[in-house]
Amino acid sequence: MQYRRLGRTDLDVSLICLGSMTWGRQNTEAEGHAQMDLALDRGVNFIDTAEMYSVPVTAETYGRSEEIIGTWLAARGTRDRVVVASKAVGPGSRFAHIRDGKPRLNREHLTRAVDDSLRRLRTDWIDLYQLHWPERSVNSFGKLGYVHVEDEEATPIAETLGVLGDLVTAGKIRHVGLSNETPWGMMSFARIADQAGLPRPVSVQNAYNLVNRSFEVGCAEVAIREDMGLLAYSPLAGGWLTGKYDGGARPAGARMTEFADYFQRYGGEAGQAAIAGYVALAREHGLDPARMALAYVNSRPFLTSTIVGATTLEQLAANIDSVDLALDADVLQGIEAIQARWSNPCP
């Protein structure tokens, strides 16, 4: 395993981060525990979750992924060996079951969110606490262009950071991270934190994969210059870049088989054409498509860790093996040619 420094902290995290959003929905508690056992044995010391997980989100499975991590930590006694990251939800119409049904990034909501996550995780502290998405309207979750909303109400960034600072002082969280953020958001959080002596974000968790490299346009420079490295989620584009959906195949238990209506980010015509191109490129060079896709993400200079999710131990082991693959010049040239033809078709 390879390790990279998490922002300006004293923590070194594994290049592969174990994602947990399937635990409690597609995976049982026992399967989640087995995945964590395997990952830890292979040198993965970084686990990412969120209060809203499992996914797809429901009131019944809210917090279940955190609970599964909590029972594993308690059963294995491994708390000091892993870096645990979680996230607080922002506003959204899907979350009538969370707090008062109108989650915000203010003192009341963040304090309750952290306390509830600590209880489910069965731990006294969370190493990295992230804002799952901003309160303001941003061009994330399938939107490439920014559309401004006048007179939009949102908790001021200084207020949010102030609450997070108090939670750091209380020892409930160690570090702060962002997610689904923009260059303006990343820089604003860093500037306000520096000016007010508040916790500075150490990472940003955004989607990044071969069919969505929009992070490179503005966020990548911020990530490097401000030591706010990317935690890349969806590096396999929801499984599409593995090639397992080729020719309309829908394997039993797969995400697009079970929840196709929920995950539509990668289903467009241009996206499907680009995905087919990347899968074909990998096979042309004798590479496993998933391993190639992950190796590309792993190699980016603005990246801190690649978040992988799996429903089987075999998938997880293969994903972890991607750290050993260095793509040669011909493969990289082929990737850039496909990117030039279908540029960021699945933002």
Tab-separated table of C-alpha atoms in Angstrom:
chain	number	residue	atom	x	y	z
A	1	MET	CA	0.000	0.000	0.000
A	2	GLN	CA	1.030	3.593	-0.604
A	3	TYR	CA	0.238	6.455	1.771
A	4	ARG	CA	-0.211	10.190	1.358
A	5	ARG	CA	-0.396	13.007	3.873
A	6	LEU	CA	-3.909	14.261	4.605
A	7	GLY	CA	-3.672	17.993	3.965
A	8	ARG	CA	-1.561	19.788	6.569
A	9	THR	CA	-2.308	17.242	9.275
A	10	ASP	CA	-0.011	14.648	10.830
A	11	LEU	CA	-2.092	11.801	9.360
A	12	ASP	CA	-0.914	9.550	6.543
A	13	VAL	CA	-3.820	7.842	4.793
A	14	SER	CA	-3.772	4.942	2.376
A	15	LEU	CA	-3.988	5.675	-1.330
A	16	ILE	CA	-7.090	3.476	-1.339
A	17	CYS	CA	-9.912	4.521	0.982
A	18	LEU	CA	-12.668	2.021	1.739
A	19	GLY	CA	-16.131	3.387	0.989
A	20	SER	CA	-19.122	2.098	2.918
A	21	MET	CA	-22.306	3.261	1.233
A	22	THR	CA	-23.427	-0.252	0.249
A	23	TRP	CA	-23.273	-1.582	3.821
A	24	GLY	CA	-26.750	-2.027	5.189
A	25	ARG	CA	-28.424	-2.104	1.775
A	26	GLN	CA	-26.505	-4.151	-0.794
A	27	ASN	CA	-24.226	-5.653	1.852
A	28	THR	CA	-25.014	-7.180	5.231
A	29	GLU	CA	-23.278	-6.260	8.452
A	30	ALA	CA	-21.164	-9.428	8.261
A	31	GLU	CA	-20.111	-8.580	4.703
A	32	GLY	CA	-19.174	-5.045	5.723
A	33	HIS	CA	-17.055	-6.442	8.564
A	34	ALA	CA	-15.352	-8.857	6.152
A	35	GLN	CA	-14.538	-6.004	3.770
A	36	MET	CA	-12.966	-3.969	6.580
A	37	ASP	CA	-10.969	-7.004	7.732
A	38	LEU	CA	-9.600	-7.548	4.225
A	39	ALA	CA	-8.861	-3.866	3.656
A	40	LEU	CA	-7.001	-3.481	6.950
A	41	ASP	CA	-4.997	-6.626	6.223
A	42	ARG	CA	-4.002	-5.136	2.845
A	43	GLY	CA	-2.806	-1.866	4.398
A	44	VAL	CA	-5.921	0.273	3.941
A	45	ASN	CA	-6.180	2.518	7.008
A	46	PHE	CA	-8.848	4.945	5.742
A	47	ILE	CA	-12.630	4.333	5.904
A	48	ASP	CA	-15.209	6.789	4.569
A	49	THR	CA	-18.870	6.917	5.514
A	50	ALA	CA	-21.693	9.447	5.959
A	51	GLU	CA	-24.714	9.915	8.151
A	52	MET	CA	-27.054	9.449	5.159
A	53	TYR	CA	-25.648	6.043	4.133
A	54	SER	CA	-26.769	3.371	3.046
A	55	VAL	CA	-27.460	4.384	-0.558
A	56	PRO	CA	-30.012	4.643	-2.098
A	57	VAL	CA	-31.148	6.666	0.886
A	58	THR	CA	-34.203	5.689	2.896
A	59	ALA	CA	-35.410	6.505	6.381
A	60	GLU	CA	-35.008	2.827	7.302
A	61	THR	CA	-31.332	2.626	6.329
A	62	TYR	CA	-30.301	6.097	7.557
A	63	GLY	CA	-27.089	5.773	9.567
A	64	ARG	CA	-26.811	2.034	8.988
A	65	SER	CA	-23.347	2.175	7.384
A	66	GLU	CA	-21.988	4.064	10.382
A	67	GLU	CA	-23.551	1.500	12.700
A	68	ILE	CA	-21.813	-1.334	10.846
A	69	ILE	CA	-18.463	0.426	11.165
A	70	GLY	CA	-19.203	0.956	14.838
A	71	THR	CA	-19.849	-2.709	15.562
A	72	TRP	CA	-16.655	-3.625	13.679
A	73	LEU	CA	-14.567	-1.122	15.645
A	74	ALA	CA	-15.998	-2.451	18.892
A	75	ALA	CA	-15.549	-6.111	17.958
A	76	ARG	CA	-12.018	-5.795	16.528
A	77	GLY	CA	-10.570	-3.118	18.815
A	78	THR	CA	-9.093	-1.382	15.775
A	79	ARG	CA	-10.003	2.265	16.444
A	80	ASP	CA	-6.398	3.445	16.767
A	81	ARG	CA	-5.410	1.708	13.522
A	82	VAL	CA	-7.852	3.431	11.175
A	83	VAL	CA	-8.688	6.953	10.051
A	84	VAL	CA	-12.474	7.301	10.083
A	85	ALA	CA	-14.179	9.929	7.912
A	86	SER	CA	-17.868	10.783	7.968
A	87	LYS	CA	-20.094	13.491	6.514
A	88	ALA	CA	-23.022	15.705	7.497
A	89	VAL	CA	-25.864	16.162	5.018
A	90	GLY	CA	-26.819	19.557	3.663
A	91	PRO	CA	-30.267	20.679	2.516
A	92	GLY	CA	-32.254	18.390	0.234
A	93	SER	CA	-35.792	17.282	-0.459
A	94	ARG	CA	-34.868	13.608	0.086
A	95	PHE	CA	-34.095	14.085	3.763
A	96	ALA	CA	-37.409	14.576	5.515
A	97	HIS	CA	-36.273	11.825	7.896
A	98	ILE	CA	-33.155	13.688	9.086
A	99	ARG	CA	-33.471	15.999	12.106
A	100	ASP	CA	-36.323	18.470	11.394
A	101	GLY	CA	-36.474	17.520	7.716
A	102	LYS	CA	-34.547	20.628	6.702
A	103	PRO	CA	-30.886	19.855	7.429
A	104	ARG	CA	-28.550	22.824	7.559
A	105	LEU	CA	-24.851	23.409	8.190
A	106	ASN	CA	-25.483	25.508	11.290
A	107	ARG	CA	-24.743	24.992	14.991
A	108	GLU	CA	-27.885	23.100	15.891
A	109	HIS	CA	-27.713	20.654	13.000
A	110	LEU	CA	-23.965	20.040	12.926
A	111	THR	CA	-23.792	19.480	16.678
A	112	ARG	CA	-26.620	16.961	16.566
A	113	ALA	CA	-25.199	15.311	13.469
A	114	VAL	CA	-21.763	14.792	15.026
A	115	ASP	CA	-23.178	13.457	18.294
A	116	ASP	CA	-25.421	11.002	16.451
A	117	SER	CA	-22.560	9.826	14.210
A	118	LEU	CA	-20.294	9.303	17.228
A	119	ARG	CA	-22.956	7.178	18.866
A	120	ARG	CA	-23.477	5.043	15.764
A	121	LEU	CA	-19.739	4.696	15.165
A	122	ARG	CA	-19.135	3.790	18.834
A	123	THR	CA	-16.158	6.113	19.016
A	124	ASP	CA	-15.180	9.237	20.914
A	125	TRP	CA	-13.863	11.061	17.868
A	126	ILE	CA	-14.121	11.291	14.077
A	127	ASP	CA	-10.801	11.874	12.330
A	128	LEU	CA	-12.196	13.711	9.294
A	129	TYR	CA	-15.622	15.345	9.385
A	130	GLN	CA	-16.854	16.537	6.001
A	131	LEU	CA	-19.697	18.717	4.766
A	132	HIS	CA	-21.400	16.367	2.311
A	133	TRP	CA	-22.439	19.226	0.005
A	134	PRO	CA	-22.825	23.008	0.312
A	135	GLU	CA	-25.993	24.785	1.392
A	136	ARG	CA	-25.764	27.090	-1.586
A	137	SER	CA	-26.581	26.002	-5.135
A	138	VAL	CA	-23.525	24.613	-6.927
A	139	ASN	CA	-22.824	22.796	-10.176
A	140	SER	CA	-22.458	19.298	-8.730
A	141	PHE	CA	-24.308	15.982	-9.103
A	142	GLY	CA	-24.502	16.014	-12.887
A	143	LYS	CA	-24.350	19.763	-13.486
A	144	LEU	CA	-21.367	21.130	-15.395
A	145	GLY	CA	-22.469	24.765	-15.742
A	146	TYR	CA	-23.116	27.055	-12.782
A	147	VAL	CA	-26.558	28.674	-12.489
A	148	HIS	CA	-26.756	31.473	-9.956
A	149	VAL	CA	-29.721	31.699	-7.562
A	150	GLU	CA	-30.411	35.215	-6.262
A	151	ASP	CA	-31.257	35.823	-2.587
A	152	GLU	CA	-30.490	32.241	-1.649
A	153	GLU	CA	-30.422	31.610	2.101
A	154	ALA	CA	-27.420	29.685	3.360
A	155	THR	CA	-25.548	29.434	6.632
A	156	PRO	CA	-22.494	31.733	6.405
A	157	ILE	CA	-19.236	29.857	5.962
A	158	ALA	CA	-17.780	31.599	9.023
A	159	GLU	CA	-20.651	30.282	11.156
A	160	THR	CA	-20.213	26.739	9.873
A	161	LEU	CA	-16.470	26.854	10.508
A	162	GLY	CA	-17.071	28.288	13.970
A	163	VAL	CA	-19.214	25.314	14.907
A	164	LEU	CA	-16.661	22.890	13.488
A	165	GLY	CA	-13.948	24.690	15.443
A	166	ASP	CA	-15.869	24.160	18.676
A	167	LEU	CA	-16.266	20.479	17.816
A	168	VAL	CA	-12.505	20.216	17.275
A	169	THR	CA	-11.869	21.919	20.608
A	170	ALA	CA	-14.279	19.498	22.272
A	171	GLY	CA	-12.318	16.576	20.821
A	172	LYS	CA	-15.291	15.216	18.888
A	173	ILE	CA	-13.653	15.704	15.487
A	174	ARG	CA	-10.003	16.102	14.542
A	175	HIS	CA	-10.074	17.637	11.072
A	176	VAL	CA	-12.529	19.214	8.629
A	177	GLY	CA	-13.161	18.372	4.989
A	178	LEU	CA	-15.398	19.538	2.150
A	179	SER	CA	-17.332	17.549	-0.435
A	180	ASN	CA	-18.989	18.279	-3.776
A	181	GLU	CA	-17.352	21.701	-3.639
A	182	THR	CA	-16.279	24.268	-6.213
A	183	PRO	CA	-13.055	26.301	-6.507
A	184	TRP	CA	-14.857	29.314	-4.993
A	185	GLY	CA	-16.054	27.233	-2.062
A	186	MET	CA	-12.663	25.670	-1.438
A	187	MET	CA	-10.894	29.035	-1.487
A	188	SER	CA	-13.567	30.742	0.615
A	189	PHE	CA	-13.355	28.118	3.351
A	190	ALA	CA	-9.555	28.324	3.353
A	191	ARG	CA	-9.506	32.137	3.428
A	192	ILE	CA	-12.072	32.489	6.200
A	193	ALA	CA	-10.413	29.757	8.247
A	194	ASP	CA	-7.015	31.452	7.954
A	195	GLN	CA	-8.381	34.886	8.801
A	196	ALA	CA	-10.395	33.748	11.826
A	197	GLY	CA	-8.096	31.040	13.149
A	198	LEU	CA	-10.696	28.351	12.483
A	199	PRO	CA	-10.172	24.777	11.223
A	200	ARG	CA	-8.871	24.768	7.668
A	201	PRO	CA	-10.293	22.094	5.353
A	202	VAL	CA	-7.713	19.388	4.716
A	203	SER	CA	-9.477	17.630	1.834
A	204	VAL	CA	-12.306	17.802	-0.662
A	205	GLN	CA	-14.354	14.762	-1.650
A	206	ASN	CA	-15.633	15.184	-5.206
A	207	ALA	CA	-16.540	12.821	-8.000
A	208	TYR	CA	-13.583	12.067	-10.267
A	209	ASN	CA	-13.174	9.393	-12.915
A	210	LEU	CA	-12.335	8.943	-16.591
A	211	VAL	CA	-15.734	10.246	-17.716
A	212	ASN	CA	-15.817	13.091	-15.189
A	213	ARG	CA	-12.558	14.998	-14.958
A	214	SER	CA	-14.255	18.340	-14.303
A	215	PHE	CA	-12.261	18.597	-11.035
A	216	GLU	CA	-9.219	19.385	-13.161
A	217	VAL	CA	-10.709	22.611	-14.521
A	218	GLY	CA	-10.477	24.711	-11.354
A	219	CYS	CA	-10.410	22.572	-8.234
A	220	ALA	CA	-7.154	20.744	-8.996
A	221	GLU	CA	-5.006	23.861	-8.702
A	222	VAL	CA	-6.656	24.765	-5.401
A	223	ALA	CA	-6.174	21.211	-4.127
A	224	ILE	CA	-2.440	21.353	-4.811
A	225	ARG	CA	-1.671	24.936	-3.794
A	226	GLU	CA	-3.865	24.900	-0.674
A	227	ASP	CA	-2.987	21.359	0.493
A	228	MET	CA	-6.632	20.315	0.172
A	229	GLY	CA	-6.216	17.055	-1.706
A	230	LEU	CA	-8.962	15.226	-3.528
A	231	LEU	CA	-10.709	12.223	-2.032
A	232	ALA	CA	-12.079	10.858	-5.285
A	233	TYR	CA	-15.471	9.218	-5.107
A	234	SER	CA	-17.092	7.207	-7.901
A	235	PRO	CA	-13.698	6.426	-9.515
A	236	LEU	CA	-15.337	3.607	-11.476
A	237	ALA	CA	-18.336	5.723	-12.524
A	238	GLY	CA	-20.795	3.657	-10.537
A	239	GLY	CA	-19.294	0.442	-11.902
A	240	TRP	CA	-19.671	1.396	-15.567
A	241	LEU	CA	-15.900	1.576	-16.127
A	242	THR	CA	-15.478	-2.045	-15.062
A	243	GLY	CA	-17.065	-3.235	-18.307
A	244	LYS	CA	-19.572	-5.405	-16.452
A	245	TYR	CA	-22.505	-3.618	-18.098
A	246	ASP	CA	-21.203	-4.107	-21.650
A	247	GLY	CA	-23.855	-4.858	-24.246
A	248	GLY	CA	-26.692	-4.112	-21.882
A	249	ALA	CA	-25.654	-6.761	-19.345
A	250	ARG	CA	-27.147	-6.377	-15.892
A	251	PRO	CA	-25.408	-8.747	-13.459
A	252	ALA	CA	-27.445	-9.920	-10.492
A	253	GLY	CA	-26.972	-7.712	-7.436
A	254	ALA	CA	-25.113	-4.956	-9.317
A	255	ARG	CA	-25.974	-1.329	-8.654
A	256	MET	CA	-27.383	-0.623	-12.103
A	257	THR	CA	-29.381	-3.814	-11.936
A	258	GLU	CA	-30.902	-3.033	-8.556
A	259	PHE	CA	-31.134	0.769	-8.600
A	260	ALA	CA	-30.932	2.004	-12.193
A	261	ASP	CA	-33.515	4.741	-11.638
A	262	TYR	CA	-31.513	6.159	-8.727
A	263	PHE	CA	-28.109	6.249	-10.448
A	264	GLN	CA	-28.561	8.055	-13.783
A	265	ARG	CA	-25.401	10.150	-13.878
A	266	TYR	CA	-23.601	7.920	-16.370
A	267	GLY	CA	-26.433	6.833	-18.643
A	268	GLY	CA	-26.301	9.533	-21.332
A	269	GLU	CA	-25.332	8.845	-24.922
A	270	ALA	CA	-21.963	10.618	-24.801
A	271	GLY	CA	-21.128	9.038	-21.461
A	272	GLN	CA	-21.918	5.576	-22.717
A	273	ALA	CA	-19.804	6.120	-25.827
A	274	ALA	CA	-16.838	7.297	-23.753
A	275	ILE	CA	-17.216	4.404	-21.303
A	276	ALA	CA	-17.184	1.935	-24.189
A	277	GLY	CA	-14.033	3.610	-25.479
A	278	TYR	CA	-12.212	3.310	-22.156
A	279	VAL	CA	-13.221	-0.320	-21.662
A	280	ALA	CA	-12.040	-1.146	-25.186
A	281	LEU	CA	-8.760	0.721	-24.627
A	282	ALA	CA	-8.029	-1.284	-21.500
A	283	ARG	CA	-8.706	-4.584	-23.199
A	284	GLU	CA	-6.630	-3.568	-26.217
A	285	HIS	CA	-3.649	-3.225	-23.863
A	286	GLY	CA	-4.395	-6.398	-21.939
A	287	LEU	CA	-5.579	-4.525	-18.856
A	288	ASP	CA	-8.575	-5.056	-16.633
A	289	PRO	CA	-10.825	-2.027	-17.314
A	290	ALA	CA	-11.496	-1.374	-13.618
A	291	ARG	CA	-7.825	-1.574	-12.717
A	292	MET	CA	-6.908	0.836	-15.513
A	293	ALA	CA	-9.581	3.327	-14.452
A	294	LEU	CA	-8.465	3.222	-10.823
A	295	ALA	CA	-4.773	3.422	-11.694
A	296	TYR	CA	-5.416	6.617	-13.631
A	297	VAL	CA	-7.180	8.231	-10.662
A	298	ASN	CA	-4.496	6.981	-8.248
A	299	SER	CA	-1.777	8.680	-10.295
A	300	ARG	CA	-3.175	12.212	-10.222
A	301	PRO	CA	-0.933	14.740	-8.424
A	302	PHE	CA	-3.883	16.491	-6.765
A	303	LEU	CA	-5.228	13.257	-5.258
A	304	THR	CA	-4.903	12.179	-1.647
A	305	SER	CA	-6.968	8.987	-1.756
A	306	THR	CA	-9.283	7.045	-4.065
A	307	ILE	CA	-12.516	5.883	-2.444
A	308	VAL	CA	-13.507	2.413	-3.622
A	309	GLY	CA	-16.700	0.572	-2.860
A	310	ALA	CA	-17.385	-3.081	-3.510
A	311	THR	CA	-20.116	-5.599	-2.887
A	312	THR	CA	-17.800	-8.635	-2.895
A	313	LEU	CA	-14.406	-9.374	-1.404
A	314	GLU	CA	-13.114	-10.304	-4.858
A	315	GLN	CA	-14.039	-6.861	-6.200
A	316	LEU	CA	-12.432	-5.166	-3.218
A	317	ALA	CA	-9.181	-7.105	-3.525
A	318	ALA	CA	-8.963	-6.257	-7.233
A	319	ASN	CA	-9.602	-2.593	-6.515
A	320	ILE	CA	-6.862	-2.498	-3.898
A	321	ASP	CA	-4.466	-4.127	-6.381
A	322	SER	CA	-4.765	-1.011	-8.567
A	323	VAL	CA	-2.085	0.685	-6.437
A	324	ASP	CA	0.511	-1.560	-8.099
A	325	LEU	CA	-0.336	-0.539	-11.670
A	326	ALA	CA	1.508	2.254	-13.471
A	327	LEU	CA	-0.015	3.092	-16.845
A	328	ASP	CA	2.419	3.327	-19.748
A	329	ALA	CA	2.620	6.160	-22.239
A	330	ASP	CA	0.523	4.431	-24.900
A	331	VAL	CA	-2.354	3.872	-22.483
A	332	LEU	CA	-2.181	7.455	-21.218
A	333	GLN	CA	-2.173	8.746	-24.783
A	334	GLY	CA	-5.246	6.659	-25.530
A	335	ILE	CA	-7.018	8.021	-22.461
A	336	GLU	CA	-6.329	11.602	-23.530
A	337	ALA	CA	-7.610	10.895	-27.042
A	338	ILE	CA	-10.922	9.631	-25.662
A	339	GLN	CA	-11.130	12.597	-23.285
A	340	ALA	CA	-10.602	14.971	-26.202
A	341	ARG	CA	-13.438	13.347	-28.156
A	342	TRP	CA	-15.910	13.063	-25.250
A	343	SER	CA	-14.847	15.672	-22.710
A	344	ASN	CA	-16.385	15.196	-19.265
A	345	PRO	CA	-19.643	13.663	-20.506
A	346	CYS	CA	-20.790	12.706	-16.985
A	347	PRO	CA	-20.132	15.659	-14.631
